[in-house]
CSV table of C-alpha atoms in Angstrom, one decimal:
chain,number,residue,atom,x,y,z
A,1,MET,CA,304.9,85.3,48.0
A,2,VAL,CA,301.2,85.5,47.1
A,3,LEU,CA,300.4,86.0,50.7
A,4,VAL,CA,302.8,88.8,51.1
A,5,PHE,CA,301.4,90.6,48.0
A,6,ARG,CA,297.9,90.1,49.4
A,7,LEU,CA,298.9,91.5,52.7
A,8,ILE,CA,300.5,94.6,51.1
A,9,GLY,CA,297.4,95.1,48.9
A,10,GLU,CA,295.0,94.9,51.9
A,11,SER,CA,297.3,97.2,53.9
A,12,PHE,CA,297.2,99.8,51.2
A,13,ARG,CA,293.4,99.5,51.1
A,14,PHE,CA,293.0,99.8,54.9
A,15,ALA,CA,295.5,102.7,55.0
A,16,TRP,CA,293.7,104.5,52.2
A,17,ASP,CA,290.3,104.0,54.0
A,18,ALA,CA,291.8,105.4,57.2
A,19,LEU,CA,293.0,108.5,55.2
A,20,ARG,CA,289.7,108.8,53.4
A,21,GLN,CA,287.4,108.3,56.3
A,22,ASN,CA,289.4,110.4,58.8
A,23,LYS,CA,291.0,113.0,56.6
A,24,LEU,CA,291.9,115.6,59.2
A,25,ARG,CA,293.1,113.1,61.9
A,26,THR,CA,295.2,111.1,59.5
A,27,SER,CA,296.6,114.2,57.7
A,28,LEU,CA,297.7,115.8,61.0
A,29,SER,CA,299.4,112.6,62.0
A,30,LEU,CA,301.2,112.4,58.7
A,31,LEU,CA,302.2,116.0,58.9
A,32,GLY,CA,304.9,115.2,61.5
A,33,ILE,CA,306.4,112.5,59.2
A,34,THR,CA,306.2,114.9,56.2
A,35,ILE,CA,307.9,117.8,58.0
A,36,GLY,CA,310.6,115.5,59.5
A,37,ILE,CA,311.5,113.8,56.2
A,38,PHE,CA,311.4,117.2,54.5
A,39,ILE,CA,313.8,118.8,57.0
A,40,ILE,CA,316.3,115.9,57.0
A,41,ILE,CA,316.4,115.4,53.2
A,42,ALA,CA,316.4,119.1,52.5
A,43,VAL,CA,319.4,119.6,54.8
A,44,PHE,CA,321.2,116.5,53.3
A,45,THR,CA,320.4,117.7,49.7
A,46,GLY,CA,321.7,121.2,50.5
A,47,VAL,CA,324.9,119.8,52.2
A,48,ASP,CA,325.5,117.4,49.3
A,49,THR,CA,325.2,120.2,46.8
A,50,MET,CA,327.5,122.5,48.7
A,51,ARG,CA,330.0,119.7,49.4
A,52,ASN,CA,330.1,118.6,45.7
A,53,LYS,CA,330.6,122.2,44.5
A,54,ILE,CA,333.3,123.0,47.1
A,55,GLN,CA,335.0,119.6,46.6
A,56,ALA,CA,335.1,120.2,42.8
A,57,SER,CA,336.9,123.5,43.6
A,58,VAL,CA,339.3,121.7,45.9
A,59,ASP,CA,339.9,119.0,43.4
A,60,LYS,CA,341.2,121.7,40.9
A,61,LEU,CA,344.1,122.0,43.2
A,62,GLY,CA,345.0,118.4,42.7
A,63,SER,CA,345.1,115.5,45.1
A,64,ASN,CA,348.9,115.1,44.7
A,65,THR,CA,349.8,118.8,45.0
A,66,LEU,CA,351.5,120.6,47.8
A,67,PHE,CA,351.8,124.4,48.3
A,68,VAL,CA,354.9,125.9,49.9
A,69,GLN,CA,353.6,129.1,51.6
A,70,LYS,CA,354.2,131.4,54.6
A,71,TRP,CA,350.8,130.8,56.3
A,72,PRO,CA,349.1,127.4,57.0
A,73,TRP,CA,345.6,127.0,55.7
A,74,LEU,CA,344.1,125.7,59.0
A,75,PHE,CA,342.9,128.2,61.6
A,76,GLY,CA,341.7,127.5,65.1
A,77,ASP,CA,340.8,129.2,68.4
A,78,ASN,CA,344.5,129.1,69.5
A,79,TYR,CA,346.0,130.0,66.2
A,80,PRO,CA,349.7,131.0,66.9
A,81,TRP,CA,349.8,133.8,64.3
A,82,TRP,CA,352.9,135.3,66.1
A,83,LYS,CA,354.9,132.2,65.0
A,84,TYR,CA,354.1,132.8,61.3
A,85,VAL,CA,354.1,136.5,60.9
A,86,ASN,CA,357.9,136.8,60.8
A,87,ARG,CA,358.4,133.9,58.5
A,88,PRO,CA,360.0,134.6,55.1
A,89,GLU,CA,357.9,134.3,52.0
A,90,PRO,CA,358.8,131.5,49.6
A,91,SER,CA,361.3,133.1,47.2
A,92,TYR,CA,362.4,132.6,43.6
A,93,ARG,CA,365.7,131.3,45.0
A,94,ASP,CA,363.8,128.6,46.9
A,95,TYR,CA,362.0,127.6,43.8
A,96,LEU,CA,365.2,127.2,41.7
A,97,ALA,CA,366.8,125.1,44.5
A,98,LEU,CA,363.7,122.8,44.8
A,99,LYS,CA,363.5,122.5,41.0
A,100,GLU,CA,367.0,121.0,40.9
A,101,ARG,CA,366.6,118.8,44.0
A,102,MET,CA,363.1,117.4,43.9
A,103,GLU,CA,363.1,113.8,42.4
A,104,SER,CA,359.5,112.8,43.2
A,105,ALA,CA,358.0,115.9,41.7
A,106,GLN,CA,356.2,116.0,38.3
A,107,GLY,CA,356.5,119.8,38.3
A,108,VAL,CA,357.7,122.6,40.6
A,109,CYS,CA,356.3,126.1,39.8
A,110,PHE,CA,356.8,129.6,41.3
A,111,GLU,CA,353.7,131.8,41.3
A,112,ILE,CA,352.6,135.3,42.3
A,113,SER,CA,349.3,137.2,41.8
A,114,ALA,CA,348.2,140.8,41.8
A,115,SER,CA,344.5,141.4,42.2
A,116,SER,CA,342.1,144.2,41.1
A,117,ARG,CA,344.0,145.0,37.9
A,118,THR,CA,342.5,146.8,34.8
A,119,ILE,CA,343.0,145.2,31.4
A,120,LYS,CA,342.4,147.3,28.2
A,121,TYR,CA,341.9,146.7,24.5
A,122,ARG,CA,341.4,149.8,22.4
A,123,SER,CA,338.3,151.5,24.0
A,124,ASN,CA,337.2,148.4,26.0
A,125,SER,CA,338.4,147.7,29.5
A,126,VAL,CA,337.8,145.1,32.2
A,127,GLU,CA,338.3,145.9,35.8
A,128,GLY,CA,338.9,143.7,38.8
A,129,ALA,CA,341.0,141.1,36.9
A,130,THR,CA,343.6,139.0,38.7
A,131,LEU,CA,347.1,139.1,37.2
A,132,ASN,CA,349.0,135.8,37.7
A,133,ALA,CA,352.6,135.3,36.9
A,134,ALA,CA,354.2,131.8,36.8
A,135,THR,CA,357.2,129.9,35.7
A,136,GLN,CA,357.0,127.5,32.7
A,137,GLU,CA,356.0,124.5,34.9
A,138,TYR,CA,352.5,126.0,35.6
A,139,ASP,CA,350.8,123.6,33.2
A,140,ARG,CA,352.4,120.7,35.0
A,141,THR,CA,351.1,121.7,38.4
A,142,TRP,CA,347.6,122.8,37.3
A,143,ASN,CA,345.0,121.2,35.1
A,144,LEU,CA,344.6,123.7,32.3
A,145,GLU,CA,341.9,123.6,29.5
A,146,PHE,CA,341.9,126.0,26.6
A,147,GLN,CA,339.0,127.2,24.4
A,148,ALA,CA,341.4,129.0,22.1
A,149,GLY,CA,345.1,129.3,21.5
A,150,ARG,CA,347.9,127.6,23.4
A,151,TYR,CA,350.2,127.6,26.4
A,152,PHE,CA,353.5,129.5,26.6
A,153,THR,CA,356.5,128.0,24.8
A,154,GLU,CA,359.8,127.3,26.6
A,155,ASN,CA,361.4,130.2,24.6
A,156,GLU,CA,358.6,132.7,25.6
A,157,SER,CA,359.0,131.8,29.3
A,158,ARG,CA,362.8,131.9,29.2
A,159,SER,CA,363.1,135.2,27.3
A,160,GLY,CA,360.2,136.9,29.2
A,161,SER,CA,358.2,137.6,26.0
A,162,PRO,CA,355.2,140.0,26.5
A,163,VAL,CA,352.5,137.3,26.0
A,164,CYS,CA,349.6,136.3,28.1
A,165,ILE,CA,346.7,133.8,28.5
A,166,MET,CA,343.4,135.2,29.7
A,167,GLY,CA,340.2,133.9,31.2
A,168,ALA,CA,337.0,133.5,29.2
A,169,GLU,CA,335.1,136.4,31.0
A,170,ILE,CA,338.0,138.8,30.3
A,171,ALA,CA,338.1,137.7,26.7
A,172,GLU,CA,334.3,138.3,26.3
A,173,GLY,CA,334.6,141.7,28.0
A,174,LEU,CA,337.4,142.9,25.8
A,175,PHE,CA,336.7,141.2,22.4
A,176,GLY,CA,333.1,140.1,22.5
A,177,SER,CA,332.7,137.4,19.8
A,178,ASP,CA,336.0,138.2,18.1
A,179,ASP,CA,338.9,135.8,18.4
A,180,PRO,CA,341.4,137.3,21.0
A,181,VAL,CA,344.4,135.2,20.0
A,182,GLY,CA,347.1,137.3,18.3
A,183,LYS,CA,345.7,140.6,19.5
A,184,GLN,CA,347.5,143.0,21.8
A,185,ILE,CA,346.1,144.2,25.1
A,186,LYS,CA,347.4,146.7,27.6
A,187,LEU,CA,348.2,145.7,31.2
A,188,MET,CA,350.4,147.4,33.8
A,189,GLY,CA,351.3,149.9,31.2
A,190,ARG,CA,352.7,147.2,28.8
A,191,ARG,CA,351.5,145.9,25.5
A,192,VAL,CA,351.0,142.2,25.7
A,193,THR,CA,350.0,139.7,23.0
A,194,VAL,CA,347.3,137.2,23.7
A,195,VAL,CA,348.4,133.6,22.9
A,196,GLY,CA,345.5,131.6,24.6
A,197,VAL,CA,342.2,131.7,26.3
A,198,PHE,CA,341.3,129.4,29.2
A,199,LYS,CA,338.1,127.4,28.9
A,200,LYS,CA,335.1,129.0,30.7
A,201,GLU,CA,334.6,127.4,34.1
A,202,GLY,CA,331.7,129.3,35.5
A,203,GLU,CA,331.1,130.3,39.1
A,204,ASP,CA,333.4,128.8,41.7
A,205,MET,CA,332.5,128.6,45.4
A,206,MET,CA,336.1,129.0,46.5
A,207,GLY,CA,337.1,131.7,44.0
A,208,MET,CA,339.6,129.5,42.1
A,209,SER,CA,338.0,130.0,38.6
A,210,GLN,CA,340.4,131.1,35.8
A,211,ASP,CA,337.6,133.1,34.1
A,212,LYS,CA,338.8,136.5,35.5
A,213,ASN,CA,342.5,135.7,35.5
A,214,VAL,CA,345.4,136.7,33.2
A,215,LEU,CA,348.5,134.6,33.2
A,216,ILE,CA,351.9,136.0,32.1
A,217,PRO,CA,355.4,134.4,32.2
A,218,MET,CA,357.4,135.0,35.3
A,219,ASN,CA,360.5,136.4,33.5
A,220,PHE,CA,358.2,139.0,31.9
A,221,ALA,CA,356.7,139.8,35.3
A,222,LYS,CA,360.2,140.5,36.7
A,223,GLY,CA,360.3,143.7,34.7
A,224,ILE,CA,356.9,144.9,36.0
A,225,PHE,CA,357.1,144.3,39.8
A,226,ASP,CA,359.1,142.8,42.6
A,227,ILE,CA,358.2,139.1,42.4
A,228,ASN,CA,359.4,138.3,45.9
A,229,ASN,CA,357.3,141.0,47.5
A,230,GLU,CA,354.9,139.8,50.2
A,231,ARG,CA,352.0,141.8,48.7
A,232,TYR,CA,352.0,139.5,45.6
A,233,ASN,CA,351.5,136.3,47.7
A,234,PRO,CA,354.4,134.3,46.3
A,235,GLN,CA,354.1,130.5,46.6
A,236,ILE,CA,355.8,127.4,45.3
A,237,THR,CA,353.5,124.7,43.9
A,238,VAL,CA,354.8,121.1,43.8
A,239,ARG,CA,352.9,118.3,42.1
A,240,GLY,CA,354.1,114.8,42.8
A,241,LYS,CA,354.4,112.1,40.2
A,242,GLU,CA,351.3,109.9,39.7
A,243,SER,CA,353.2,106.8,40.8
A,244,ILE,CA,354.4,108.3,44.1
A,245,GLY,CA,352.2,108.9,47.2
A,246,LEU,CA,351.5,112.3,48.6
A,247,GLU,CA,353.2,111.4,51.9
A,248,GLU,CA,356.4,110.5,50.2
A,249,VAL,CA,356.4,113.7,48.1
A,250,GLU,CA,355.6,115.8,51.2
A,251,SER,CA,358.4,114.1,53.2
A,252,GLU,CA,361.0,114.9,50.4
A,253,LEU,CA,359.7,118.4,50.0
A,254,LYS,CA,359.9,119.1,53.7
A,255,GLY,CA,363.5,117.8,53.9
A,256,GLN,CA,364.6,119.8,50.8
A,257,MET,CA,363.0,123.0,52.0
A,258,ARG,CA,364.8,122.6,55.4
A,259,ALA,CA,368.0,122.1,53.6
A,260,VAL,CA,367.5,125.1,51.3
A,261,ARG,CA,366.6,127.3,54.3
A,262,ARG,CA,369.5,125.8,56.3
A,263,ILE,CA,367.2,124.9,59.2
A,264,SER,CA,369.1,123.0,62.0
A,265,PRO,CA,367.8,119.7,63.4
A,266,GLY,CA,365.3,120.3,66.1
A,267,GLN,CA,364.5,123.8,64.9
A,268,GLU,CA,360.9,124.5,63.8
A,269,ASP,CA,360.1,124.9,60.1
A,270,ASP,CA,359.8,128.5,58.8
A,271,PHE,CA,357.4,127.5,56.0
A,272,SER,CA,354.0,125.8,55.7
A,273,LEU,CA,353.2,122.8,53.4
A,274,ASN,CA,349.5,123.1,52.5
A,275,LYS,CA,347.5,120.3,50.8
A,276,THR,CA,343.9,119.7,49.7
A,277,THR,CA,343.3,117.0,52.3
A,278,MET,CA,343.4,119.8,54.9
A,279,LEU,CA,340.5,121.5,53.3
A,280,SER,CA,338.6,118.2,52.7
A,281,ASN,CA,339.0,117.2,56.4
A,282,GLN,CA,337.7,120.6,57.5
A,283,LEU,CA,334.8,120.4,55.1
A,284,ASP,CA,333.9,116.9,56.4
A,285,VAL,CA,333.8,118.2,60.0
A,286,MET,CA,331.7,121.2,59.1
A,287,PHE,CA,329.2,119.3,57.0
A,288,SER,CA,329.0,116.5,59.5
A,289,ALA,CA,327.9,119.0,62.1
A,290,ILE,CA,325.2,120.4,59.7
A,291,ASN,CA,324.0,116.9,59.0
A,292,TRP,CA,323.6,116.2,62.7
A,293,GLY,CA,321.6,119.4,63.1
A,294,GLY,CA,319.3,118.2,60.4
A,295,TRP,CA,318.9,114.8,62.0
A,296,ILE,CA,318.1,116.4,65.4
A,297,ILE,CA,315.6,119.0,64.1
A,298,GLY,CA,313.9,116.5,61.8
A,299,GLY,CA,314.1,113.8,64.4
A,300,PHE,CA,311.8,115.7,66.7
A,301,SER,CA,309.2,116.1,64.0
A,302,ILE,CA,309.5,112.4,63.0
A,303,LEU,CA,309.1,111.4,66.7
A,304,VAL,CA,305.9,113.4,67.0
A,305,GLY,CA,304.7,111.9,63.7
A,306,GLY,CA,305.6,108.4,64.9
A,307,PHE,CA,303.4,108.9,68.0
A,308,GLY,CA,300.6,110.1,65.7
A,309,ILE,CA,300.9,107.0,63.5
A,310,ALA,CA,300.9,104.8,66.6
A,311,ASN,CA,297.7,106.5,67.8
A,312,ILE,CA,296.0,106.0,64.4
A,313,MET,CA,297.0,102.3,64.5
A,314,PHE,CA,295.6,101.8,68.0
A,315,VAL,CA,292.3,103.4,66.9
A,316,SER,CA,292.3,101.3,63.7
A,317,VAL,CA,292.8,98.1,65.8
A,318,LYS,CA,289.9,99.2,68.1
A,319,GLU,CA,287.6,99.9,65.1
A,320,ARG,CA,288.4,96.6,63.4
A,321,THR,CA,288.4,94.3,66.5
A,322,ASN,CA,285.4,92.3,65.3
A,323,ILE,CA,287.0,91.9,61.8
A,324,ILE,CA,290.2,90.6,63.4
A,325,GLY,CA,288.1,88.1,65.4
A,326,ILE,CA,286.4,86.9,62.2
A,327,GLN,CA,289.8,86.6,60.4
A,328,LYS,CA,291.2,84.5,63.3
A,329,SER,CA,288.2,82.3,63.6
A,330,LEU,CA,288.6,81.5,59.9
A,331,GLY,CA,292.2,80.4,60.5
A,332,ALA,CA,294.3,83.6,60.2
A,333,LYS,CA,297.6,83.2,62.1
A,334,ASN,CA,298.9,85.7,64.6
A,335,TYR,CA,301.7,86.7,62.2
A,336,PHE,CA,299.2,87.4,59.5
A,337,ILE,CA,297.3,89.9,61.7
A,338,LEU,CA,300.7,91.4,62.9
A,339,LEU,CA,302.0,91.9,59.4
A,340,GLN,CA,298.7,93.3,58.2
A,341,PHE,CA,298.8,96.2,60.7
A,342,ILE,CA,302.6,96.7,60.4
A,343,PHE,CA,302.2,97.0,56.6
A,344,GLU,CA,299.4,99.5,57.1
A,345,SER,CA,301.5,101.6,59.5
A,346,VAL,CA,304.4,101.5,56.9
A,347,VAL,CA,302.1,102.6,54.1
A,348,LEU,CA,300.9,105.5,56.2
A,349,CYS,CA,304.5,106.6,57.0
A,350,LEU,CA,305.5,106.2,53.3
A,351,MET,CA,302.7,108.5,52.3
A,352,GLY,CA,304.1,111.1,54.7
A,353,GLY,CA,307.6,110.5,53.6
A,354,LEU,CA,306.8,110.7,49.9
A,355,CYS,CA,305.0,114.0,50.5
A,356,GLY,CA,308.2,115.3,52.3
A,357,LEU,CA,310.4,114.1,49.3
A,358,ALA,CA,308.0,115.8,46.9
A,359,LEU,CA,308.3,119.1,48.8
A,360,VAL,CA,312.1,118.8,48.7
A,361,TYR,CA,312.0,118.2,45.0
A,362,LEU,CA,309.8,121.3,44.5
A,363,LEU,CA,312.3,123.3,46.6
A,364,THR,CA,315.3,122.1,44.5
A,365,VAL,CA,313.4,123.2,41.3
A,366,VAL,CA,312.6,126.6,42.8
A,367,VAL,CA,316.1,127.3,44.1
A,368,THR,CA,317.7,126.1,40.8
A,369,ASN,CA,315.5,128.4,38.7
A,370,LEU,CA,315.6,131.5,41.0
A,371,ALA,CA,319.1,131.4,42.5
A,372,ASP,CA,320.8,130.0,39.4
A,373,VAL,CA,322.5,127.3,41.5
A,374,GLU,CA,321.9,123.7,40.4
A,375,VAL,CA,320.5,121.8,43.4
A,376,ILE,CA,320.1,118.1,42.9
A,377,LEU,CA,318.0,115.6,44.9
A,378,TYR,CA,320.3,112.6,44.8
A,379,MET,CA,319.0,109.1,44.7
A,380,SER,CA,320.8,108.3,47.9
A,381,ASN,CA,318.7,110.9,49.7
A,382,ILE,CA,315.5,109.6,48.2
A,383,VAL,CA,316.4,106.1,49.4
A,384,LEU,CA,317.3,107.5,52.8
A,385,GLY,CA,313.9,109.3,53.0
A,386,ILE,CA,312.0,106.1,52.0
A,387,GLY,CA,314.1,104.0,54.4
A,388,VAL,CA,313.5,106.3,57.4
A,389,SER,CA,309.8,106.3,56.6
A,390,VAL,CA,309.7,102.5,56.5
A,391,ILE,CA,311.6,102.2,59.8
A,392,ILE,CA,309.3,104.7,61.6
A,393,GLY,CA,306.3,102.8,60.2
A,394,ILE,CA,307.6,99.5,61.6
A,395,ILE,CA,308.4,101.0,65.0
A,396,SER,CA,305.2,103.0,65.3
A,397,GLY,CA,303.0,100.1,64.1
A,398,PHE,CA,304.6,97.2,66.0
A,399,TRP,CA,302.9,97.5,69.4
A,400,PRO,CA,299.4,98.2,68.0
A,401,ALA,CA,299.9,95.3,65.5
A,402,TYR,CA,301.2,93.0,68.3
A,403,SER,CA,298.2,93.8,70.5
A,404,ALA,CA,295.9,93.0,67.5
A,405,SER,CA,297.6,89.7,66.9
A,406,ARG,CA,297.1,88.6,70.5
A,407,LEU,CA,293.4,89.2,70.6
A,408,ASP,CA,291.1,86.3,71.6
A,409,PRO,CA,288.9,85.6,68.5
A,410,VAL,CA,285.7,85.0,70.5
A,411,GLU,CA,286.1,88.1,72.6
A,412,ALA,CA,287.1,90.1,69.4
A,413,ILE,CA,283.9,88.9,67.6
A,414,ARG,CA,281.7,89.7,70.5
A,415,SER,CA,283.1,93.3,70.7
């Protein structure tokens, strides 16, 4: 153990001497490692940040949730849109039938939405709001958090009371710092009482934040617009019970929908069952391609840097040939000489790798402060950068170190 620490200490000293005595040559060789590590870790950091933010948005949908819709979420080059364009939209009648029949569901909810609506309170108004209408089971199919007020009561949903729950941004735009609960707003020409405010969620990469939404009971919405109209994007949301797997819920839902629509055996479905795993799988494919791009681009820089490190090590062996001869004449084993130069090569690569990681960290700080997007350099990426540097150091330094370890001590001293 003492020998290993002594080897590492000497390797650091020799590496530092090489950097100090030949600043330009060593710096140019390390530049390839620095750029390579910077590109790879910067790409991985950006991908991880995007993946986590998008995945957080996808997770809001629920891992055990299915959406009965007209169009499937997955698109491809040979997307058969003509098969889907004439499908019927999920209807309120479909919802009522599924609600009675589904045994594996925790909640079955019918939802519609109308975008770009204006919400008013006295002289204040907020434009571009999304008006959502849902049946009472909305809180069973979505994870809702409130910063003020409450959810609809059974009686409010059943009787179609003029009540609403609004997003935090709309509440701030209409009421400022005042408490909105209990106040009346105007939407779609109707006076509506605010009973709750959703908790502020912030920016959402997939546009699923509740901050700019207003939710009203479905029975109240029936008096405002046609809830089965295609322009309002009707959908049925089904969340399975925690104790039941998604595949089982999906199988039952598919069978029940076919029964409700009276689809004959062998006939194609006229509805789509969408789920979050579809999005997750597509994200994995997309981010995997980006990661490979980072590896390829960064790999070329690391390859060039590796050749540079190998060149430095061959020069170092040449310059210290007589020292190697003296060490061997004093009893130094071949493995000692081998490890000494390999450690030196690893130290040089680590210097380049740490410079690359430092640049990535500075980039995350700049992007976080300027773009208002939190970018995090994860520990896994730091370990990856250090690991790649060590591997390149071992590969680049092995042959020079091996040639040094095989030198004849007499010939080495005489040189």
